[in-house]
CSV table of C-alpha atoms and ligand atoms in Angstrom, one decimal:
chain,number,residue,atom,x,y,z
A,23,UNK,CA,0.0,0.0,0.0
A,24,UNK,CA,1.2,3.5,-0.9
A,25,UNK,CA,2.0,5.9,2.0
A,26,UNK,CA,-0.5,8.6,2.8
A,27,UNK,CA,2.1,11.3,3.2
A,28,UNK,CA,1.6,14.6,1.4
A,29,UNK,CA,3.9,17.4,0.4
A,30,UNK,CA,1.5,19.9,1.9
A,31,UNK,CA,1.6,18.1,5.3
A,32,UNK,CA,5.4,18.1,5.3
A,33,UNK,CA,5.5,21.8,4.5
A,34,UNK,CA,3.1,22.7,7.3
A,35,UNK,CA,5.1,20.8,9.9
A,36,UNK,CA,8.4,21.9,8.6
A,37,UNK,CA,7.4,25.6,9.0
A,38,UNK,CA,6.1,24.9,12.5
A,39,UNK,CA,9.1,23.1,13.9
A,40,UNK,CA,11.9,25.0,12.1
A,41,UNK,CA,14.8,26.1,14.4
A,42,UNK,CA,18.0,28.2,14.2
A,43,UNK,CA,21.5,26.9,14.8
A,44,UNK,CA,22.0,29.7,17.4
A,45,UNK,CA,19.2,28.1,19.5
A,46,UNK,CA,21.2,24.9,19.8
A,47,UNK,CA,24.9,25.7,20.1
A,48,UNK,CA,27.1,28.7,20.9
A,49,UNK,CA,27.5,31.2,23.8
A,50,UNK,CA,26.5,29.5,27.0
A,51,UNK,CA,25.5,26.4,25.2
A,52,UNK,CA,28.6,24.2,25.3
A,53,UNK,CA,29.5,20.5,25.2
A,54,UNK,CA,29.9,19.0,28.6
A,55,UNK,CA,32.9,16.6,28.4
A,56,UNK,CA,32.1,15.0,31.8
A,57,UNK,CA,29.1,13.2,30.1
A,58,UNK,CA,28.5,10.7,27.4
A,59,UNK,CA,27.5,12.0,23.9
A,60,UNK,CA,25.8,8.9,22.3
A,61,UNK,CA,23.3,6.5,23.9
A,62,UNK,CA,24.8,3.1,24.8
A,63,UNK,CA,22.5,1.5,22.2
A,64,UNK,CA,24.7,3.1,19.5
A,65,UNK,CA,28.1,3.6,21.3
A,66,UNK,CA,28.2,0.0,22.7
A,67,UNK,CA,31.3,0.7,24.9
A,68,UNK,CA,30.1,-0.8,28.2
A,69,UNK,CA,30.9,-4.3,27.1
A,70,UNK,CA,34.6,-3.5,27.0
A,71,UNK,CA,35.4,-4.8,30.5
A,72,UNK,CA,39.0,-3.8,30.5
A,73,UNK,CA,38.2,-0.1,30.3
A,74,UNK,CA,37.8,2.2,33.3
A,75,UNK,CA,34.5,4.2,33.4
A,76,UNK,CA,36.5,7.4,32.4
A,77,UNK,CA,37.9,5.5,29.4
A,78,UNK,CA,34.5,4.3,28.4
A,79,UNK,CA,33.2,7.8,28.4
A,80,UNK,CA,36.1,9.0,26.2
A,81,UNK,CA,35.5,6.2,23.7
A,82,UNK,CA,31.8,7.2,23.7
A,83,UNK,CA,32.7,10.8,22.9
A,84,UNK,CA,35.0,9.7,20.1
A,85,UNK,CA,32.1,7.8,18.7
A,86,UNK,CA,30.1,11.0,19.1
A,87,UNK,CA,32.6,12.9,17.1
A,88,UNK,CA,32.4,10.2,14.4
A,89,UNK,CA,28.6,10.5,14.4
A,90,UNK,CA,28.9,14.3,13.7
A,91,UNK,CA,31.4,13.7,10.9
A,92,UNK,CA,29.4,10.8,9.4
A,93,UNK,CA,26.2,12.8,9.2
A,94,UNK,CA,28.2,15.7,7.8
A,95,UNK,CA,29.5,13.3,5.1
A,96,UNK,CA,26.1,11.8,4.1
A,97,UNK,CA,24.3,15.1,4.1
A,98,UNK,CA,26.9,16.4,1.6
A,99,UNK,CA,25.4,14.0,-1.0
A,100,UNK,CA,21.8,14.3,0.1
A,101,UNK,CA,21.8,18.1,-0.4
A,102,UNK,CA,22.8,18.1,-4.2
A,103,UNK,CA,20.6,15.0,-4.7
A,104,UNK,CA,17.5,16.8,-3.5
A,105,UNK,CA,18.3,20.0,-5.4
A,106,UNK,CA,18.8,18.0,-8.6
A,107,UNK,CA,15.5,16.2,-8.0
A,108,UNK,CA,13.6,19.4,-7.4
A,109,UNK,CA,15.1,21.4,-10.3
A,110,UNK,CA,13.3,19.9,-13.4
A,111,UNK,CA,9.8,20.2,-11.9
A,112,UNK,CA,9.5,23.4,-9.9
A,113,UNK,CA,6.2,24.5,-11.3
A,114,UNK,CA,2.9,22.7,-11.2
A,115,UNK,CA,2.7,21.4,-7.6
A,116,UNK,CA,3.5,24.4,-5.4
A,117,UNK,CA,3.6,22.2,-2.2
A,118,UNK,CA,5.9,19.8,-3.9
A,119,UNK,CA,8.4,22.6,-4.8
A,120,UNK,CA,8.2,24.1,-1.3
A,121,UNK,CA,8.6,20.7,0.4
A,122,UNK,CA,11.7,19.8,-1.6
A,123,UNK,CA,13.2,23.2,-1.1
A,124,UNK,CA,12.6,23.0,2.6
A,125,UNK,CA,14.2,19.5,2.6
A,126,UNK,CA,17.3,20.9,0.8
A,127,UNK,CA,17.5,24.0,3.0
A,128,UNK,CA,17.3,21.9,6.1
A,129,UNK,CA,20.0,19.6,5.0
A,130,UNK,CA,22.3,22.6,4.2
A,131,UNK,CA,21.6,23.8,7.8
A,132,UNK,CA,22.3,20.4,9.2
A,133,UNK,CA,25.7,20.2,7.4
A,134,UNK,CA,26.5,23.6,8.9
A,135,UNK,CA,25.3,22.5,12.4
A,136,UNK,CA,27.3,19.3,12.4
A,137,UNK,CA,30.4,21.3,11.4
A,138,UNK,CA,29.9,23.7,14.3
A,139,UNK,CA,29.5,20.9,16.7
A,140,UNK,CA,32.7,19.3,15.3
A,141,UNK,CA,34.6,22.5,15.9
A,142,UNK,CA,33.3,22.7,19.4
A,143,UNK,CA,34.3,19.1,20.0
A,144,UNK,CA,37.8,19.6,18.6
A,145,UNK,CA,38.3,22.7,20.8
A,146,UNK,CA,37.2,20.9,24.0
A,147,UNK,CA,38.3,17.3,23.6
A,148,UNK,CA,42.0,17.9,23.8
A,149,UNK,CA,43.3,15.5,21.2
A,150,UNK,CA,42.8,14.7,17.5
A,151,UNK,CA,40.1,12.5,16.0
A,152,UNK,CA,40.5,11.6,12.4
A,153,UNK,CA,37.7,10.9,10.0
A,154,UNK,CA,37.3,9.2,6.6
A,155,UNK,CA,36.7,11.2,3.4
A,156,UNK,CA,37.0,13.4,1.5
A,157,UNK,CA,33.3,14.2,1.3
A,158,UNK,CA,33.7,15.2,-2.4
A,159,UNK,CA,34.8,11.7,-3.4
A,160,UNK,CA,31.9,10.1,-1.4
A,161,UNK,CA,29.4,12.4,-3.1
A,162,UNK,CA,30.8,11.6,-6.5
A,163,UNK,CA,30.6,7.9,-5.9
A,164,UNK,CA,27.1,7.9,-4.5
A,165,UNK,CA,25.6,10.3,-7.1
A,166,UNK,CA,27.0,8.1,-9.9
A,167,UNK,CA,24.2,5.6,-9.1
A,168,UNK,CA,20.6,5.6,-10.4
A,169,UNK,CA,18.3,8.3,-8.8
A,170,UNK,CA,16.0,5.6,-7.4
A,171,UNK,CA,18.9,3.7,-5.9
A,172,UNK,CA,20.2,6.9,-4.2
A,173,UNK,CA,16.7,7.8,-3.0
A,174,UNK,CA,16.4,4.4,-1.3
A,175,UNK,CA,19.8,4.9,0.4
A,176,UNK,CA,18.6,8.3,1.6
A,177,UNK,CA,15.4,6.8,2.9
A,178,UNK,CA,17.4,4.4,4.9
A,179,UNK,CA,19.4,7.2,6.4
A,180,UNK,CA,16.3,9.3,7.2
A,181,UNK,CA,14.6,6.5,9.0
A,182,UNK,CA,17.7,5.5,10.9
A,183,UNK,CA,18.1,9.0,12.2
A,184,UNK,CA,14.6,9.0,13.6
A,185,UNK,CA,15.2,5.6,15.3
A,186,UNK,CA,18.4,6.8,16.9
A,187,UNK,CA,16.6,9.6,18.7
A,188,UNK,CA,13.4,7.7,19.6
A,189,UNK,CA,15.0,4.5,20.8
A,190,UNK,CA,18.1,5.8,22.5
A,191,UNK,CA,18.0,9.5,23.2
A,192,UNK,CA,14.5,10.9,23.9
A,193,UNK,CA,14.2,9.4,27.4
A,194,UNK,CA,17.9,9.3,28.2
A,195,UNK,CA,19.0,11.3,31.2
A,196,UNK,CA,22.7,10.5,31.1
A,197,UNK,CA,23.7,12.3,27.9
A,198,UNK,CA,25.3,15.7,27.5
A,199,UNK,CA,22.4,18.2,27.1
A,200,UNK,CA,23.9,19.9,24.0
A,201,UNK,CA,24.4,16.7,22.1
A,202,UNK,CA,21.0,15.6,23.1
A,203,UNK,CA,19.5,18.8,21.8
A,204,UNK,CA,21.4,18.4,18.5
A,205,UNK,CA,19.8,14.9,18.1
A,206,UNK,CA,16.4,16.2,19.0
A,207,UNK,CA,16.5,19.1,16.6
A,208,UNK,CA,17.8,16.9,13.9
A,209,UNK,CA,15.0,14.4,14.5
A,210,UNK,CA,12.4,17.2,14.4
A,211,UNK,CA,13.3,18.1,10.8
A,212,UNK,CA,14.3,14.6,9.6
A,213,UNK,CA,10.8,13.5,10.5
A,214,UNK,CA,9.6,15.5,7.4
A,215,UNK,CA,12.4,14.2,5.3
A,216,UNK,CA,11.3,10.6,5.8
A,217,UNK,CA,7.9,11.5,4.4
A,218,UNK,CA,9.2,13.5,1.5
A,219,UNK,CA,11.8,10.9,0.6
A,220,UNK,CA,9.1,8.2,0.7
A,221,UNK,CA,7.1,10.2,-1.8
A,222,UNK,CA,10.3,10.6,-4.0
A,223,UNK,CA,10.9,6.8,-3.9
A,224,UNK,CA,7.2,6.1,-4.7
A,225,UNK,CA,7.2,8.5,-7.7
A,226,UNK,CA,10.5,7.3,-9.2
A,227,UNK,CA,9.4,3.6,-8.7
A,228,UNK,CA,6.1,4.2,-10.4
A,229,UNK,CA,7.8,5.1,-13.6
A,230,UNK,CA,10.6,2.6,-13.4
A,231,UNK,CA,10.8,-0.6,-15.5
A,232,UNK,CA,11.4,-4.0,-13.8
A,233,UNK,CA,15.0,-3.8,-14.9
A,234,UNK,CA,15.4,-0.3,-13.5
A,235,UNK,CA,13.9,-1.5,-10.1
A,236,UNK,CA,16.5,-4.3,-10.0
A,237,UNK,CA,19.2,-1.8,-10.8
A,238,UNK,CA,18.0,0.5,-8.0
A,239,UNK,CA,18.3,-2.2,-5.4
A,240,UNK,CA,21.7,-3.2,-6.7
A,241,UNK,CA,22.7,0.4,-6.3
A,242,UNK,CA,21.3,0.6,-2.8
A,243,UNK,CA,23.4,-2.5,-1.9
A,244,UNK,CA,26.5,-1.0,-3.5
A,245,UNK,CA,26.1,2.3,-1.6
A,246,UNK,CA,25.7,0.3,1.6
A,247,UNK,CA,28.8,-1.7,0.8
A,248,UNK,CA,30.7,1.5,0.2
A,249,UNK,CA,29.6,2.9,3.6
A,250,UNK,CA,30.6,-0.4,5.2
A,251,UNK,CA,34.1,-0.1,3.8
A,252,UNK,CA,34.3,3.4,5.1
A,253,UNK,CA,33.2,2.1,8.5
A,254,UNK,CA,35.9,-0.5,8.6
A,255,UNK,CA,38.5,2.3,8.0
A,256,UNK,CA,36.9,4.6,10.5
A,257,UNK,CA,37.1,1.8,13.2
A,258,UNK,CA,40.9,2.1,13.0
A,259,UNK,CA,40.7,5.9,13.3
A,260,UNK,CA,38.4,5.6,16.4
A,261,UNK,CA,40.8,3.2,18.1
A,262,UNK,CA,43.8,5.4,17.3
A,263,UNK,CA,41.9,8.4,18.7
A,264,UNK,CA,41.2,6.5,21.9
A,265,UNK,CA,44.9,5.7,22.3
A,266,UNK,CA,46.0,9.3,21.8
A,267,UNK,CA,43.3,10.6,24.1
A,268,UNK,CA,44.1,8.3,27.0
A,269,UNK,CA,47.7,7.5,26.4
A,270,UNK,CA,46.8,3.9,27.2
A,271,UNK,CA,48.8,1.1,25.7
A,272,UNK,CA,46.4,-1.5,24.5
A,273,UNK,CA,47.5,-5.2,24.4
A,274,UNK,CA,47.0,-7.0,21.1
A,275,UNK,CA,43.8,-8.8,22.2
A,276,UNK,CA,42.4,-5.6,23.8
A,277,UNK,CA,43.0,-3.7,20.6
A,278,UNK,CA,41.3,-6.3,18.6
A,279,UNK,CA,38.4,-6.5,21.0
A,280,UNK,CA,38.0,-2.7,20.9
A,281,UNK,CA,38.2,-2.6,17.1
A,282,UNK,CA,35.5,-5.4,16.8
A,283,UNK,CA,33.2,-3.7,19.3
A,284,UNK,CA,33.6,-0.3,17.6
A,285,UNK,CA,32.9,-1.9,14.2
A,286,UNK,CA,29.8,-3.7,15.5
A,287,UNK,CA,28.6,-0.4,17.0
A,288,UNK,CA,29.2,1.5,13.8
A,289,UNK,CA,27.5,-1.1,11.6
A,290,UNK,CA,24.4,-1.1,13.8
A,291,UNK,CA,24.4,2.8,14.0
A,292,UNK,CA,24.7,3.5,10.3
A,293,UNK,CA,23.5,0.3,8.6
A,294,UNK,CA,21.4,-2.0,10.8
A,295,UNK,CA,19.1,0.6,12.3
A,296,UNK,CA,18.1,1.7,8.8
A,297,UNK,CA,17.9,-1.7,7.1
A,298,UNK,CA,15.6,-3.1,9.7
A,299,UNK,CA,13.4,-0.1,10.2
A,300,UNK,CA,9.8,-1.3,9.7
A,301,UNK,CA,8.8,1.8,7.7
A,302,UNK,CA,11.8,1.6,5.4
A,303,UNK,CA,11.0,-2.1,4.8
A,304,UNK,CA,7.4,-1.4,4.1
A,305,UNK,CA,8.3,1.1,1.4
A,306,UNK,CA,10.8,-1.1,-0.3
A,307,UNK,CA,8.4,-4.1,-0.3
A,308,UNK,CA,5.6,-1.9,-1.7
A,309,UNK,CA,7.8,-0.8,-4.7
A,310,UNK,CA,9.3,-4.2,-5.3
A,311,UNK,CA,7.8,-7.4,-3.8
A,312,UNK,CA,10.5,-9.5,-2.4
A,313,UNK,CA,12.9,-6.6,-1.7
A,314,UNK,CA,12.1,-6.8,2.0
A,315,UNK,CA,13.1,-10.4,2.3
A,316,UNK,CA,16.3,-9.6,0.4
A,317,UNK,CA,17.3,-6.8,2.7
A,318,UNK,CA,16.3,-8.7,5.8
A,319,UNK,CA,18.6,-11.5,4.7
A,320,UNK,CA,21.6,-9.0,4.5
A,321,UNK,CA,20.7,-7.3,7.8
A,322,UNK,CA,22.1,-9.7,10.4
A,323,UNK,CA,25.7,-8.8,9.5
A,324,UNK,CA,25.0,-5.3,10.6
A,325,UNK,CA,22.8,-5.9,13.7
B,11,FE2,FE1,19.8,16.0,8.2
B,12,FE2,FE1,17.4,14.5,6.1
């Protein structure tokens, strides 16, 4: 069954919930480095029994930095994708044009917001955290795929963002208040993006041939594989950042255990939470019967 989302509904909510970066960070609003940044459901650091509580918090914050950088990275390709999608059909449906331009404008604001948080993080954390990239190469790779394939990947990202907030952050009292506020405000606007992107996927799928649909799901899998390769590389950067932040010398097996745990946490954060989201799966099944089972079969490796 098709979704009952509408561009008009998305525009109305978007204009009601819109916020300014200045309301979230800057001035008195600072990151509190005595607290965790990510919920344990995403950070998954507690299982590392050889770490002291202070070290677990530092690793959690390193994962928080990686979260900021990862969203900065994916939103760098979402923005041009939405602008390109909007451009050919700006007249006709006024709500559609406005919804797509809100979507694009909000992603540009999110990119800016994540950058400011990263700068705050770097100024307060005390040691360096590396991140994969450059964003330009990622953008080029992702946008070289079919528009429907990219729209499905973006839909995955939008739903996973909502899940991060609802399942791990909303009722969490342990997190740094600024980081929590960032995730809440992101969720507020991403909630409209899930609806708009569902409409984009449905529209593109309606005019796609069976071959084009197959290609789109192949593209989605390729983009997922590309993200997973980046995640593997980022795991090494996170472990390295931990060593330089704590000065701790990890034994061989400790290092391996930490790398495996970080990899598992990242895979769940950026792949598993999207691939298994019920609304994401409902949309893919609606546009291509059997797609749900296919994605569900791939999911355990990321959960
Ligand atoms: Fe966003
Ligand atoms: Fe978004």
